[in-house]
Every structure is written in C-alpha cells, then in structure tokens.
Amino acid sequence: MRTSTLVSLAGAISLTLAQTQTASGLLMVLSKPVHPDLTDATFNQWYSGPHIHDMLASNITDLILRYKNTNPAAKYPYLALYRLPDTSKISELGKVPTTSDLLPGKVKGTKGGAYTDVLDLDKRVYTRTQTFEGQVEVKGRGKALVTASMGVVNGTEGELDDWYRRQHLDMLSMIKGYHRSTRYVKLDGSSPMFLAMHELDSVTVGPEMKLVLGTEWAKKVLSKVMTSQNDVWEYIIELGKDGLSEAQMRF
C-alpha cells in the first residue's frame, strides 16, 4: 500500500473517531414548588422517589444528586444535578414521565398533575472542562456543595481559566473539609456561562475563604465578572447506576 494511501486512511479513521466521540456534561435543575397544594414533604417524596428513578431509567444520566439551599430566601430552594455521559441525549428528556399521583392536578383537590405545572424550574446544560481532586485525594461525598455561576467580560475567559487552574483551586483545596471541584461551560453559551462546583464536608466555610479570594490575582479576575450567582447547598440524596465504583460516583 502506498504511503499516501496510508496517510489518507489514517486521516479518515481519525475523523471518524472524532465524529463518534461523545461530550460528557451536566444537567443542572433548580426548582421551587409553586402549587398551593404541593407541600415540601410531598415534593421531596416525589423528587427523591419516582422522579429520579425515572430519570435514571431513561439512560440520559447515570448519576443524580439532590441538594437543598442553605439560604431560606433563595429564589430556588432545591438543586438536582444529573451527570450526562453524552450531552446529545438531553434531547430525549421528553420521554421521561412528567405526571405522578403524588403531584396535585390543575383542578383543586385532584391528583396526577405534571411537574411542569406545579414547579418553577430553571434547567441548564453544561459540558465539563475540569475536574480537580486536590493535592490529597479525599474519598467519599462531601455533604455540602458550593456553586459559583459567572459571566465575564468578553476576551477575559482565558484569564479566568488560568486563575482557576494555576491558583484558585490549589488554594481552595487547602481549606479544611475540601473534597473536589468540577468546572463546566454552558452548552448554549448564555450568561452566566461558567459554573464551578466545590464539594466540602460542611456548609460552614471557615475564614480561610477570605484568603483564597483575597489574592491580587483573584481580585483582578473577579473585577471582570459581569454576572454571578453563588449558593451553598446541603446534601439530600444521590442515586447512581448499578455497578458504579466509589470513584465513579463523582462528577
């Protein structure tokens, strides 16, 4: 076989492999019960029961975590995170059952309503850009989660990424109770475009955080932030596909 033919064949194979690669990511769902007959207890019974089991059975996701906002005045009191092995499968979300006998119907006193009618929802889809385990790997799930969503001035995205990779996460990992961080970029490019999630042992963050955010580099980067949303969440429950190891039960 001639060399030029081999080169062409190798190029074709590389192109095919690139086309078949899947992008992993995250579906982030913020929620708030808004129906007057839907109590928090019933909402959580439905969400932590049939709903996340339906989501897992759909094969859109292989790992689900739920959290509650520690701020009682927050717009969205609940957070659900769905790991997406293939972000293209998000188009199949419509196949997941929307109704449940646990949910109130549109007519007062009835049951079997759709969650889309009784909840205020904010759904965001991301692709993963970085996972950071810290200098010393910590096993297990942190019982608290800090989420930082932000949009920055155009042209400063690279500086934000450098800061995270070369300073911020290393310093953050020295805080007592730190587990890991995961970073994402929103699939549709809308603002706030960037998301960072930090797993910790406790929802109470110590005074070290002031040092982490007080460096000159941090101040410079954060001065370019146009929009931001920061929340602290308390762990509720998780559900993963059968057979996942402890190391695989991470985002």
Coordinates of C-alpha atoms in Angstrom, one line a residue:
M1 CA 0.0 0.0 0.0
R2 CA 1.4 3.4 -0.9
T3 CA 2.4 5.9 1.8
S4 CA -0.1 8.5 0.6
T5 CA -2.9 5.9 0.8
L6 CA -1.9 5.0 4.4
V7 CA -1.9 8.7 5.3
S8 CA -5.4 9.2 3.8
L9 CA -6.7 6.1 5.5
A10 CA -5.3 7.3 8.9
G11 CA -6.9 10.7 8.4
A12 CA -10.2 9.1 7.6
I13 CA -10.1 6.9 10.7
S14 CA -9.1 9.9 12.9
L15 CA -12.0 11.9 11.5
T16 CA -14.4 9.1 12.2
L17 CA -13.2 8.7 15.7
A18 CA -13.5 12.4 16.4
Q19 CA -17.1 12.4 15.0
T20 CA -18.1 9.5 17.2
Q21 CA -16.7 10.9 20.4
T22 CA -19.3 11.9 22.9
A23 CA -19.2 15.0 25.1
S24 CA -19.9 14.4 28.8
G25 CA -21.6 17.1 30.8
L26 CA -24.1 18.1 33.4
L27 CA -27.8 18.9 33.6
M28 CA -28.4 21.3 36.4
V29 CA -32.1 21.8 37.5
L30 CA -33.1 24.4 40.0
S31 CA -36.6 24.0 41.4
K32 CA -39.2 25.5 43.6
P33 CA -42.7 24.1 44.4
V34 CA -45.3 26.8 43.4
H35 CA -48.6 24.9 43.6
P36 CA -50.5 25.8 46.9
D37 CA -51.4 22.2 47.5
L38 CA -47.8 20.9 47.0
T39 CA -46.0 20.7 50.3
D40 CA -42.2 20.4 50.6
A41 CA -42.7 16.9 52.1
T42 CA -44.7 15.7 49.1
F43 CA -42.4 17.4 46.6
N44 CA -39.4 15.7 48.1
Q45 CA -41.2 12.3 48.3
W46 CA -41.9 12.6 44.5
Y47 CA -38.5 14.0 43.5
S48 CA -36.3 11.7 45.6
G49 CA -38.5 8.7 44.7
P50 CA -40.2 8.1 41.4
H51 CA -38.8 11.1 39.5
I52 CA -35.0 10.4 39.9
H53 CA -35.7 6.7 39.3
D54 CA -37.5 7.6 36.1
M55 CA -34.5 9.9 35.1
L56 CA -32.0 7.1 35.8
A57 CA -34.1 4.6 33.8
S58 CA -34.1 6.9 30.8
N59 CA -30.3 6.4 30.3
I60 CA -29.9 10.1 29.9
T61 CA -28.0 10.2 33.2
D62 CA -26.0 7.7 35.2
L63 CA -25.7 9.7 38.4
I64 CA -28.1 12.0 40.2
L65 CA -27.6 14.2 43.3
R66 CA -30.1 16.4 45.1
Y67 CA -29.4 19.4 47.4
K68 CA -31.3 22.0 49.5
N69 CA -30.3 25.6 49.5
T70 CA -29.0 26.8 52.9
N71 CA -30.4 30.3 52.2
P72 CA -34.1 30.2 53.1
A73 CA -34.6 33.4 51.0
A74 CA -33.1 31.9 47.8
K75 CA -35.2 32.0 44.6
Y76 CA -34.7 28.3 44.2
P77 CA -34.6 26.1 47.3
Y78 CA -33.7 22.9 45.6
L79 CA -31.0 21.7 43.2
A80 CA -30.7 18.5 41.2
L81 CA -27.5 17.5 39.3
Y82 CA -27.6 14.9 36.6
R83 CA -24.3 13.6 35.2
L84 CA -24.6 13.3 31.4
P85 CA -22.3 10.6 29.8
D86 CA -23.5 12.0 26.4
T87 CA -24.9 15.6 26.3
S88 CA -26.6 14.8 22.9
K89 CA -29.1 12.6 24.7
I90 CA -30.6 15.6 26.5
S91 CA -33.0 15.7 23.6
E92 CA -34.6 12.6 25.0
L93 CA -35.7 14.3 28.1
G94 CA -39.2 14.5 26.8
K95 CA -39.5 10.7 27.2
V96 CA -39.3 10.9 31.0
P97 CA -42.7 10.7 32.7
T98 CA -44.0 14.1 33.8
T99 CA -47.1 13.2 35.8
S100 CA -47.4 11.5 39.1
D101 CA -50.2 10.6 41.5
L102 CA -48.2 12.3 44.2
L103 CA -48.5 15.7 42.5
P104 CA -51.6 17.9 42.6
G105 CA -53.6 18.3 39.4
K106 CA -54.7 21.5 37.7
V107 CA -58.1 21.3 39.2
K108 CA -58.1 21.9 43.0
G109 CA -58.4 18.7 45.0
T110 CA -57.3 16.4 42.2
K111 CA -54.1 14.4 41.8
G112 CA -51.9 13.2 38.9
G113 CA -50.6 16.5 37.8
A114 CA -47.5 17.3 35.7
Y115 CA -44.4 18.6 37.5
T116 CA -44.0 21.2 34.8
D117 CA -47.3 22.7 36.1
V118 CA -46.5 22.7 39.8
L119 CA -42.9 23.7 39.8
D120 CA -40.8 26.8 38.9
L121 CA -37.8 25.3 37.1
D122 CA -34.5 26.6 35.7
K123 CA -32.7 24.0 33.6
R124 CA -29.1 24.4 32.4
V125 CA -26.9 22.1 30.4
Y126 CA -23.1 22.2 30.6
T127 CA -20.1 20.4 29.2
R128 CA -17.3 19.6 31.7
T129 CA -14.0 21.4 31.4
Q130 CA -12.1 20.4 34.5
T131 CA -12.1 18.0 37.5
F132 CA -9.8 18.8 40.4
E133 CA -9.3 16.4 43.3
G134 CA -6.8 18.4 45.3
Q135 CA -3.3 17.6 46.3
V136 CA -4.5 14.9 48.7
E137 CA -7.4 12.9 47.3
V138 CA -10.4 12.6 49.7
K139 CA -12.7 9.7 49.3
G140 CA -16.5 9.8 49.7
R141 CA -19.1 12.5 49.1
G142 CA -18.9 16.0 50.6
K143 CA -22.1 16.8 52.4
A144 CA -22.1 20.4 51.2
L145 CA -21.8 21.9 47.8
V146 CA -20.8 25.5 46.8
T147 CA -21.9 26.5 43.3
A148 CA -20.5 29.6 41.5
S149 CA -22.0 30.6 38.2
M150 CA -20.5 33.6 36.5
G151 CA -20.3 35.5 33.3
V152 CA -17.2 37.6 32.5
V153 CA -16.2 40.4 30.2
N154 CA -15.6 39.2 26.6
G155 CA -12.0 38.3 26.0
T156 CA -11.2 37.5 29.6
E157 CA -12.3 33.9 29.6
G158 CA -8.8 32.6 29.3
E159 CA -7.6 34.6 32.3
L160 CA -10.5 33.2 34.3
D161 CA -9.5 29.6 33.3
D162 CA -5.8 30.3 34.1
W163 CA -6.7 31.6 37.6
Y164 CA -8.7 28.5 38.4
R165 CA -6.1 26.1 37.1
R166 CA -2.9 27.9 38.4
Q167 CA -4.0 29.4 41.7
H168 CA -7.6 29.3 42.9
L169 CA -8.3 25.5 43.1
D170 CA -4.9 24.8 44.7
M171 CA -5.6 27.3 47.4
L172 CA -9.2 26.2 47.8
S173 CA -8.1 22.6 48.3
M174 CA -6.2 23.7 51.5
I175 CA -9.5 24.6 53.2
K176 CA -10.5 22.1 55.9
G177 CA -13.1 19.7 54.6
Y178 CA -12.4 20.2 50.9
H179 CA -13.1 17.3 48.6
R180 CA -13.0 18.3 45.0
S181 CA -14.1 20.8 42.3
T182 CA -15.7 20.4 38.9
R183 CA -15.9 23.1 36.3
Y184 CA -18.3 23.5 33.4
V185 CA -19.2 25.8 30.5
K186 CA -22.8 26.2 29.4
L187 CA -23.7 24.4 26.2
D188 CA -25.8 27.2 24.7
G189 CA -23.2 29.9 25.6
S190 CA -25.7 32.1 27.5
S191 CA -24.7 34.0 30.6
P192 CA -23.7 33.2 33.2
M193 CA -21.7 30.9 31.0
F194 CA -19.3 29.3 33.6
L195 CA -20.1 27.1 36.5
A196 CA -17.7 25.8 39.3
M197 CA -18.9 23.3 41.9
H198 CA -16.9 22.7 45.1
E199 CA -17.6 19.7 47.4
L200 CA -17.0 20.3 51.1
D201 CA -17.6 18.4 54.3
S202 CA -19.7 21.3 55.9
V203 CA -21.9 24.1 54.7
T204 CA -20.0 26.3 57.2
V205 CA -17.0 27.8 55.4
G206 CA -14.1 28.9 57.6
P207 CA -12.1 32.3 57.5
E208 CA -9.6 30.7 55.1
M209 CA -12.0 31.6 52.2
K210 CA -11.2 35.3 52.7
L211 CA -7.6 34.5 52.0
V212 CA -8.5 32.4 48.9
L213 CA -10.5 35.2 47.4
G214 CA -8.2 38.0 48.6
T215 CA -5.1 37.5 46.4
E216 CA -4.3 40.2 43.8
W217 CA -4.9 37.7 41.0
A218 CA -8.3 36.8 42.4
K219 CA -9.3 40.5 42.8
K220 CA -8.2 41.2 39.2
V221 CA -10.2 38.2 37.8
L222 CA -13.3 38.9 39.8
S223 CA -13.3 42.5 38.8
K224 CA -14.1 41.3 35.2
V225 CA -17.1 39.3 36.4
M226 CA -20.3 40.8 34.9
T227 CA -22.9 38.4 36.3
S228 CA -22.6 35.9 39.2
Q229 CA -24.7 33.6 41.3
N230 CA -23.3 31.9 44.4
D231 CA -25.1 29.3 46.5
V232 CA -24.3 26.9 49.3
W233 CA -26.2 23.6 49.3
E234 CA -26.8 20.8 51.7
Y235 CA -26.8 17.2 50.5
I236 CA -30.1 15.4 50.4
I237 CA -29.7 12.1 48.4
E238 CA -27.9 10.5 45.5
L239 CA -28.7 7.7 43.0
G240 CA -26.4 6.1 40.6
K241 CA -26.4 3.3 38.1
D242 CA -25.8 -0.2 39.5
G243 CA -22.1 -1.2 39.3
L244 CA -20.5 2.2 39.7
S245 CA -17.5 2.2 41.9
E246 CA -16.9 4.8 44.6
A247 CA -14.5 6.7 42.3
Q248 CA -17.1 6.6 39.5
M249 CA -19.8 8.2 41.8
R250 CA -18.2 11.6 41.2
F251 CA -18.9 14.4 38.8

